[in-house]
Amino acid sequence: MTGSKPRRLSVRKYSATGNTFVLLDLRDAANRALKAASLPAAARRLSGEFATDGLIAISGVKSSKPAVRMTFFNPDGSRAFCGNGTRTSGFYEWGRRRVPPGGAIMVLTDAGAIPVGVKKSAAALLNIEPPRFMEPAAVEIEAGGSLSAIFHRVWSGCPHAVCLVPSVRDAAVESIGRSVRYHRAFAPEGTNVDFVEVLAPGRLAVRTYERGVERETKSCGSGVLASVFAAKSLGKIPGPIADVQTQGGRMKVVADGGHYGLEGGIDLVFEGGVFI
């Protein structure tokens, strides 16, 4: 894009329970000339310009059922799976196609095909493969001074390190999160870092430091899934439903029948054009 004539792109900004994204539909006439190789640079530019947690690139797929492909880029230009980005993609495509209530959109992601159900101003990931512990399942890390903490390693489409804490309000998410994200125990890929407080049986509060964003975000879908999985495995969630409070709002996780579901609000913040 550097050195070329500026072009106007059609963009949308969404908030998924406080997790914000720029969405580029590559099927839009204004966006069709955008090459795949230029998307990482676009993510770096637009994520900064619109103060978002990443960029969603939407493209079409051939399917007999409503489906769309999502490619997600962090603000640093790296590709990743994003749970809230997947919910946002399904929500966007559902409105574009005017799918009847109760219908679902299949979103093809780097972590596989995920059905997304939509109702009013919310979207839910349906029938997701359950998260799993990575090896080793838990590591003890010096988390500041002489303090050490146990971090549970969970894969929920991308790597997470989950730590149960007495209070998320008092957790040093930025400093400890950054230290753990780059810790040698998670090298070379690094990890997202989740701080989890058990508010009551079946109720959690979660704060996440996101790899690739390199700061705390107001919510992280894959982080919520990883946190519920870890808490459930440790006996902190007795039933199939978990209510999760994030900095951006409430989310619901259903873990039943060997699959997981994730639900939360979605809002269109802005729609327009930008020269790049």
mmCIF file of C-alpha atoms in Angstrom:
data_model
loop_
_atom_site.group_PDB
_atom_site.id
_atom_site.type_symbol
_atom_site.label_atom_id
_atom_site.label_comp_id
_atom_site.label_asym_id
_atom_site.label_seq_id
_atom_site.Cartn_x
_atom_site.Cartn_y
_atom_site.Cartn_z
ATOM 1 C CA MET A 1 0.000 0.000 0.000
ATOM 2 C CA THR A 2 2.977 2.298 0.579
ATOM 3 C CA GLY A 3 3.751 4.519 -2.394
ATOM 4 C CA SER A 4 0.508 3.700 -4.214
ATOM 5 C CA LYS A 5 -2.408 6.027 -4.795
ATOM 6 C CA PRO A 6 -4.680 6.165 -1.721
ATOM 7 C CA ARG A 7 -7.839 4.128 -2.138
ATOM 8 C CA ARG A 8 -11.108 4.414 -0.288
ATOM 9 C CA LEU A 9 -12.130 1.307 1.635
ATOM 10 C CA SER A 10 -15.580 0.476 2.946
ATOM 11 C CA VAL A 11 -15.249 -0.256 6.669
ATOM 12 C CA ARG A 12 -17.407 -1.109 9.659
ATOM 13 C CA LYS A 13 -16.524 -0.996 13.328
ATOM 14 C CA TYR A 14 -18.156 -3.460 15.718
ATOM 15 C CA SER A 15 -18.090 -3.992 19.460
ATOM 16 C CA ALA A 16 -18.556 -7.552 20.728
ATOM 17 C CA THR A 17 -19.024 -7.198 24.480
ATOM 18 C CA GLY A 18 -16.407 -4.454 24.433
ATOM 19 C CA ASN A 19 -14.001 -6.314 22.129
ATOM 20 C CA THR A 20 -13.751 -3.954 19.136
ATOM 21 C CA PHE A 21 -12.967 -4.731 15.496
ATOM 22 C CA VAL A 22 -12.685 -3.139 12.088
ATOM 23 C CA LEU A 23 -14.533 -5.320 9.570
ATOM 24 C CA LEU A 24 -13.604 -5.337 5.887
ATOM 25 C CA ASP A 25 -15.943 -7.217 3.564
ATOM 26 C CA LEU A 26 -13.706 -8.128 0.639
ATOM 27 C CA ARG A 27 -16.822 -8.661 -1.480
ATOM 28 C CA ASP A 28 -17.656 -4.931 -1.302
ATOM 29 C CA ALA A 29 -16.848 -3.149 -4.555
ATOM 30 C CA ALA A 30 -14.581 -0.677 -2.746
ATOM 31 C CA ASN A 31 -12.561 -3.495 -1.159
ATOM 32 C CA ARG A 32 -12.200 -6.019 -3.988
ATOM 33 C CA ALA A 33 -8.817 -4.708 -5.127
ATOM 34 C CA LEU A 34 -7.326 -5.237 -1.661
ATOM 35 C CA LYS A 35 -4.795 -8.074 -1.899
ATOM 36 C CA ALA A 36 -4.484 -10.761 0.774
ATOM 37 C CA ALA A 37 -0.806 -9.885 1.219
ATOM 38 C CA SER A 38 -1.722 -6.324 2.210
ATOM 39 C CA LEU A 39 -4.169 -7.324 4.974
ATOM 40 C CA PRO A 40 -1.567 -7.486 7.796
ATOM 41 C CA ALA A 41 -0.513 -3.911 6.996
ATOM 42 C CA ALA A 42 -4.164 -2.873 6.799
ATOM 43 C CA ALA A 43 -4.727 -4.421 10.228
ATOM 44 C CA ARG A 44 -1.844 -2.459 11.726
ATOM 45 C CA ARG A 45 -3.046 0.786 10.148
ATOM 46 C CA LEU A 46 -6.793 0.491 10.723
ATOM 47 C CA SER A 47 -6.612 -1.006 14.218
ATOM 48 C CA GLY A 48 -4.665 2.061 15.266
ATOM 49 C CA GLU A 49 -6.804 4.531 13.358
ATOM 50 C CA PHE A 50 -10.076 3.192 14.764
ATOM 51 C CA ALA A 51 -8.685 2.173 18.177
ATOM 52 C CA THR A 52 -9.748 -1.467 17.823
ATOM 53 C CA ASP A 53 -8.513 -4.871 18.969
ATOM 54 C CA GLY A 54 -8.037 -6.235 15.464
ATOM 55 C CA LEU A 55 -9.280 -6.545 11.901
ATOM 56 C CA ILE A 56 -11.820 -8.984 10.460
ATOM 57 C CA ALA A 57 -11.552 -9.751 6.742
ATOM 58 C CA ILE A 58 -14.724 -11.321 5.311
ATOM 59 C CA SER A 59 -14.804 -13.275 2.056
ATOM 60 C CA GLY A 60 -17.380 -15.480 0.393
ATOM 61 C CA VAL A 61 -17.447 -19.267 0.160
ATOM 62 C CA LYS A 62 -19.313 -21.673 -2.084
ATOM 63 C CA SER A 63 -21.866 -23.467 0.064
ATOM 64 C CA SER A 64 -25.459 -24.649 -0.168
ATOM 65 C CA LYS A 65 -26.008 -23.197 3.308
ATOM 66 C CA PRO A 66 -25.374 -19.670 4.640
ATOM 67 C CA ALA A 67 -21.611 -19.497 5.154
ATOM 68 C CA VAL A 68 -18.763 -17.004 5.138
ATOM 69 C CA ARG A 69 -15.008 -17.057 5.632
ATOM 70 C CA MET A 70 -13.378 -14.943 8.337
ATOM 71 C CA THR A 71 -9.678 -14.168 8.543
ATOM 72 C CA PHE A 72 -8.692 -12.348 11.715
ATOM 73 C CA PHE A 73 -5.628 -10.158 12.204
ATOM 74 C CA ASN A 74 -4.339 -8.755 15.472
ATOM 75 C CA PRO A 75 -3.273 -5.078 15.618
ATOM 76 C CA ASP A 76 0.338 -6.215 15.128
ATOM 77 C CA GLY A 77 -0.648 -7.869 11.838
ATOM 78 C CA SER A 78 -0.453 -11.476 13.054
ATOM 79 C CA ARG A 79 -3.218 -13.949 12.211
ATOM 80 C CA ALA A 80 -5.156 -15.659 14.976
ATOM 81 C CA PHE A 81 -8.433 -17.275 15.926
ATOM 82 C CA CYS A 82 -10.791 -14.845 17.645
ATOM 83 C CA GLY A 83 -13.971 -16.024 19.371
ATOM 84 C CA ASN A 84 -15.601 -12.602 19.527
ATOM 85 C CA GLY A 85 -14.456 -11.914 15.974
ATOM 86 C CA THR A 86 -16.203 -15.105 14.875
ATOM 87 C CA ARG A 87 -19.396 -14.020 16.639
ATOM 88 C CA THR A 88 -19.124 -10.628 14.942
ATOM 89 C CA SER A 89 -18.629 -12.202 11.507
ATOM 90 C CA GLY A 90 -21.730 -14.351 11.935
ATOM 91 C CA PHE A 91 -23.729 -11.368 13.170
ATOM 92 C CA TYR A 92 -22.651 -9.277 10.176
ATOM 93 C CA GLU A 93 -23.401 -11.975 7.611
ATOM 94 C CA TRP A 94 -26.723 -12.798 9.262
ATOM 95 C CA GLY A 95 -27.847 -9.189 8.740
ATOM 96 C CA ARG A 96 -26.506 -9.078 5.196
ATOM 97 C CA ARG A 97 -28.360 -12.222 4.158
ATOM 98 C CA ARG A 98 -31.454 -11.565 6.306
ATOM 99 C CA VAL A 99 -31.411 -15.106 7.663
ATOM 100 C CA PRO A 100 -34.732 -15.954 9.376
ATOM 101 C CA PRO A 101 -34.798 -15.943 13.201
ATOM 102 C CA GLY A 102 -33.452 -19.187 14.582
ATOM 103 C CA GLY A 103 -31.133 -19.677 11.629
ATOM 104 C CA ALA A 104 -27.360 -19.908 11.758
ATOM 105 C CA ILE A 105 -24.352 -18.819 9.723
ATOM 106 C CA MET A 106 -21.390 -21.149 9.295
ATOM 107 C CA VAL A 107 -18.193 -19.131 9.807
ATOM 108 C CA LEU A 108 -15.005 -20.674 8.427
ATOM 109 C CA THR A 109 -12.061 -19.691 10.633
ATOM 110 C CA ASP A 110 -8.414 -20.645 11.119
ATOM 111 C CA ALA A 111 -9.671 -22.930 13.917
ATOM 112 C CA GLY A 112 -12.283 -24.646 11.744
ATOM 113 C CA ALA A 113 -15.929 -24.126 10.779
ATOM 114 C CA ILE A 114 -18.095 -22.710 13.583
ATOM 115 C CA PRO A 115 -21.876 -22.189 13.438
ATOM 116 C CA VAL A 116 -23.072 -18.813 14.737
ATOM 117 C CA GLY A 117 -26.647 -18.209 15.833
ATOM 118 C CA VAL A 118 -28.030 -14.668 16.016
ATOM 119 C CA LYS A 119 -30.889 -13.045 17.888
ATOM 120 C CA LYS A 120 -31.510 -9.294 17.959
ATOM 121 C CA SER A 121 -28.296 -7.640 19.210
ATOM 122 C CA ALA A 122 -26.504 -10.799 20.326
ATOM 123 C CA ALA A 123 -24.632 -13.622 18.636
ATOM 124 C CA ALA A 124 -23.645 -17.031 19.936
ATOM 125 C CA LEU A 125 -21.042 -19.550 18.863
ATOM 126 C CA LEU A 126 -22.832 -22.891 18.695
ATOM 127 C CA ASN A 127 -21.462 -26.410 19.116
ATOM 128 C CA ILE A 128 -17.793 -25.492 19.433
ATOM 129 C CA GLU A 129 -15.292 -28.245 20.045
ATOM 130 C CA PRO A 130 -14.500 -28.046 23.769
ATOM 131 C CA PRO A 131 -11.245 -26.430 24.894
ATOM 132 C CA ARG A 132 -8.490 -28.763 26.049
ATOM 133 C CA PHE A 133 -5.502 -28.653 28.338
ATOM 134 C CA MET A 134 -2.110 -28.302 26.680
ATOM 135 C CA GLU A 135 1.060 -30.066 27.837
ATOM 136 C CA PRO A 136 2.094 -29.431 30.491
ATOM 137 C CA ALA A 137 -1.399 -28.647 31.756
ATOM 138 C CA ALA A 138 -0.187 -26.255 34.446
ATOM 139 C CA VAL A 139 2.981 -24.307 35.142
ATOM 140 C CA GLU A 140 4.097 -22.345 38.186
ATOM 141 C CA ILE A 141 5.473 -18.940 37.266
ATOM 142 C CA GLU A 142 6.957 -16.123 39.295
ATOM 143 C CA ALA A 143 4.298 -13.495 38.723
ATOM 144 C CA GLY A 144 5.881 -10.501 40.391
ATOM 145 C CA GLY A 145 8.561 -10.198 43.033
ATOM 146 C CA SER A 146 8.629 -13.359 45.127
ATOM 147 C CA LEU A 147 4.995 -14.162 44.291
ATOM 148 C CA SER A 148 4.410 -17.288 42.205
ATOM 149 C CA ALA A 149 1.154 -18.457 40.673
ATOM 150 C CA ILE A 150 -0.229 -21.481 38.850
ATOM 151 C CA PHE A 151 -1.228 -20.897 35.231
ATOM 152 C CA HIS A 152 -3.373 -23.531 33.522
ATOM 153 C CA ARG A 153 -2.504 -23.968 29.844
ATOM 154 C CA VAL A 154 -5.655 -24.210 27.728
ATOM 155 C CA TRP A 155 -6.190 -24.366 23.968
ATOM 156 C CA SER A 156 -9.479 -22.776 22.863
ATOM 157 C CA GLY A 157 -8.620 -22.096 19.236
ATOM 158 C CA CYS A 158 -5.471 -20.285 20.419
ATOM 159 C CA PRO A 159 -3.254 -20.637 23.512
ATOM 160 C CA HIS A 160 -4.329 -19.291 26.901
ATOM 161 C CA ALA A 161 -2.747 -19.285 30.353
ATOM 162 C CA VAL A 162 -5.510 -19.189 32.973
ATOM 163 C CA CYS A 163 -4.847 -18.104 36.554
ATOM 164 C CA LEU A 164 -7.435 -18.167 39.351
ATOM 165 C CA VAL A 165 -7.101 -15.071 41.535
ATOM 166 C CA PRO A 166 -8.881 -13.802 44.677
ATOM 167 C CA SER A 167 -9.948 -10.580 42.921
ATOM 168 C CA VAL A 168 -9.772 -9.558 39.260
ATOM 169 C CA ARG A 169 -10.159 -5.945 40.322
ATOM 170 C CA ASP A 170 -6.822 -6.127 42.141
ATOM 171 C CA ALA A 171 -5.043 -8.212 39.486
ATOM 172 C CA ALA A 172 -2.072 -6.517 37.796
ATOM 173 C CA VAL A 173 -3.341 -7.543 34.366
ATOM 174 C CA GLU A 174 -1.048 -5.335 32.281
ATOM 175 C CA SER A 175 2.261 -5.973 34.041
ATOM 176 C CA ILE A 176 1.819 -9.640 34.959
ATOM 177 C CA GLY A 177 -0.032 -10.373 31.740
ATOM 178 C CA ARG A 178 2.829 -8.996 29.661
ATOM 179 C CA SER A 179 5.407 -10.909 31.700
ATOM 180 C CA VAL A 180 3.558 -14.222 31.381
ATOM 181 C CA ARG A 181 2.709 -13.665 27.701
ATOM 182 C CA TYR A 182 6.457 -13.600 26.917
ATOM 183 C CA HIS A 183 7.552 -16.149 29.523
ATOM 184 C CA ARG A 184 9.884 -18.909 28.320
ATOM 185 C CA ALA A 185 7.316 -21.518 29.450
ATOM 186 C CA PHE A 186 5.132 -20.427 26.514
ATOM 187 C CA ALA A 187 7.879 -19.827 23.953
ATOM 188 C CA PRO A 188 8.113 -19.424 21.090
ATOM 189 C CA GLU A 189 4.464 -18.655 20.280
ATOM 190 C CA GLY A 190 3.617 -16.848 23.513
ATOM 191 C CA THR A 191 0.174 -16.954 25.075
ATOM 192 C CA ASN A 192 -2.923 -14.994 25.982
ATOM 193 C CA VAL A 193 -3.286 -14.576 29.748
ATOM 194 C CA ASP A 194 -6.572 -14.807 31.676
ATOM 195 C CA PHE A 195 -7.197 -13.778 35.282
ATOM 196 C CA VAL A 196 -10.278 -15.481 36.736
ATOM 197 C CA GLU A 197 -12.219 -14.811 39.923
ATOM 198 C CA VAL A 198 -14.909 -17.252 41.061
ATOM 199 C CA LEU A 199 -17.785 -15.007 42.179
ATOM 200 C CA ALA A 200 -20.124 -17.887 43.022
ATOM 201 C CA PRO A 201 -20.725 -21.422 41.761
ATOM 202 C CA GLY A 202 -21.257 -20.974 38.023
ATOM 203 C CA ARG A 203 -20.319 -17.271 38.034
ATOM 204 C CA LEU A 204 -16.916 -15.929 37.011
ATOM 205 C CA ALA A 205 -15.231 -12.589 36.439
ATOM 206 C CA VAL A 206 -12.548 -12.647 33.740
ATOM 207 C CA ARG A 207 -9.915 -10.176 32.558
ATOM 208 C CA THR A 208 -7.608 -10.985 29.636
ATOM 209 C CA TYR A 209 -4.256 -9.755 28.369
ATOM 210 C CA GLU A 210 -4.287 -10.531 24.639
ATOM 211 C CA ARG A 211 -1.307 -11.685 22.642
ATOM 212 C CA GLY A 212 -1.016 -9.677 19.416
ATOM 213 C CA VAL A 213 -2.979 -6.786 20.902
ATOM 214 C CA GLU A 214 -0.324 -6.564 23.644
ATOM 215 C CA ARG A 215 -2.625 -5.118 26.282
ATOM 216 C CA GLU A 216 -5.777 -5.939 28.187
ATOM 217 C CA THR A 217 -8.970 -5.970 26.134
ATOM 218 C CA LYS A 218 -12.461 -5.455 27.512
ATOM 219 C CA SER A 219 -13.385 -9.038 26.663
ATOM 220 C CA CYS A 220 -11.928 -12.038 24.843
ATOM 221 C CA GLY A 221 -14.202 -14.807 23.589
ATOM 222 C CA SER A 222 -11.556 -17.521 23.452
ATOM 223 C CA GLY A 223 -10.342 -16.342 26.862
ATOM 224 C CA VAL A 224 -13.815 -16.706 28.346
ATOM 225 C CA LEU A 225 -14.058 -20.215 26.895
ATOM 226 C CA ALA A 226 -10.629 -21.146 28.261
ATOM 227 C CA SER A 227 -11.467 -19.690 31.675
ATOM 228 C CA VAL A 228 -14.754 -21.564 31.962
ATOM 229 C CA PHE A 229 -13.086 -24.800 30.865
ATOM 230 C CA ALA A 230 -10.315 -24.435 33.450
ATOM 231 C CA ALA A 231 -12.709 -23.443 36.239
ATOM 232 C CA LYS A 232 -15.063 -26.290 35.364
ATOM 233 C CA SER A 233 -12.181 -28.780 35.342
ATOM 234 C CA LEU A 234 -11.219 -27.546 38.817
ATOM 235 C CA GLY A 235 -14.759 -28.056 40.129
ATOM 236 C CA LYS A 236 -15.694 -24.364 40.313
ATOM 237 C CA ILE A 237 -18.647 -24.641 37.910
ATOM 238 C CA PRO A 238 -21.062 -27.400 38.949
ATOM 239 C CA GLY A 239 -23.618 -27.067 36.154
ATOM 240 C CA PRO A 240 -23.567 -26.759 32.352
ATOM 241 C CA ILE A 241 -24.086 -22.963 32.275
ATOM 242 C CA ALA A 242 -21.590 -20.308 33.330
ATOM 243 C CA ASP A 243 -22.277 -16.593 33.632
ATOM 244 C CA VAL A 244 -19.120 -14.571 32.969
ATOM 245 C CA GLN A 245 -18.563 -10.908 33.754
ATOM 246 C CA THR A 246 -15.949 -9.181 31.596
ATOM 247 C CA GLN A 247 -14.850 -5.554 31.536
ATOM 248 C CA GLY A 248 -17.092 -5.112 28.489
ATOM 249 C CA GLY A 249 -20.213 -6.851 29.802
ATOM 250 C CA ARG A 250 -21.741 -10.221 30.526
ATOM 251 C CA MET A 251 -21.258 -13.370 28.475
ATOM 252 C CA LYS A 252 -22.790 -16.811 28.802
ATOM 253 C CA VAL A 253 -21.077 -20.134 28.213
ATOM 254 C CA VAL A 254 -22.968 -23.397 27.847
ATOM 255 C CA ALA A 255 -20.914 -26.571 28.265
ATOM 256 C CA ASP A 256 -23.204 -29.492 27.590
ATOM 257 C CA GLY A 257 -23.123 -32.698 25.581
ATOM 258 C CA GLY A 258 -19.411 -32.511 24.805
ATOM 259 C CA HIS A 259 -19.635 -29.119 23.082
ATOM 260 C CA TYR A 260 -19.386 -25.500 24.166
ATOM 261 C CA GLY A 261 -21.429 -22.429 23.252
ATOM 262 C CA LEU A 262 -20.570 -18.754 23.808
ATOM 263 C CA GLU A 263 -23.068 -15.888 23.749
ATOM 264 C CA GLY A 264 -22.725 -12.128 24.127
ATOM 265 C CA GLY A 265 -23.860 -8.793 22.741
ATOM 266 C CA ILE A 266 -22.822 -7.239 19.407
ATOM 267 C CA ASP A 267 -23.143 -3.592 18.350
ATOM 268 C CA LEU A 268 -22.395 -1.792 15.084
ATOM 269 C CA VAL A 269 -20.431 1.295 16.134
ATOM 270 C CA PHE A 270 -19.565 2.874 12.794
ATOM 271 C CA GLU A 271 -20.037 2.335 9.068
ATOM 272 C CA GLY A 272 -18.351 4.402 6.391
ATOM 273 C CA GLY A 273 -15.192 4.826 4.380
ATOM 274 C CA VAL A 274 -11.512 5.451 4.966
ATOM 275 C CA PHE A 275 -8.626 6.267 2.635
ATOM 276 C CA ILE A 276 -5.606 4.031 2.938
#
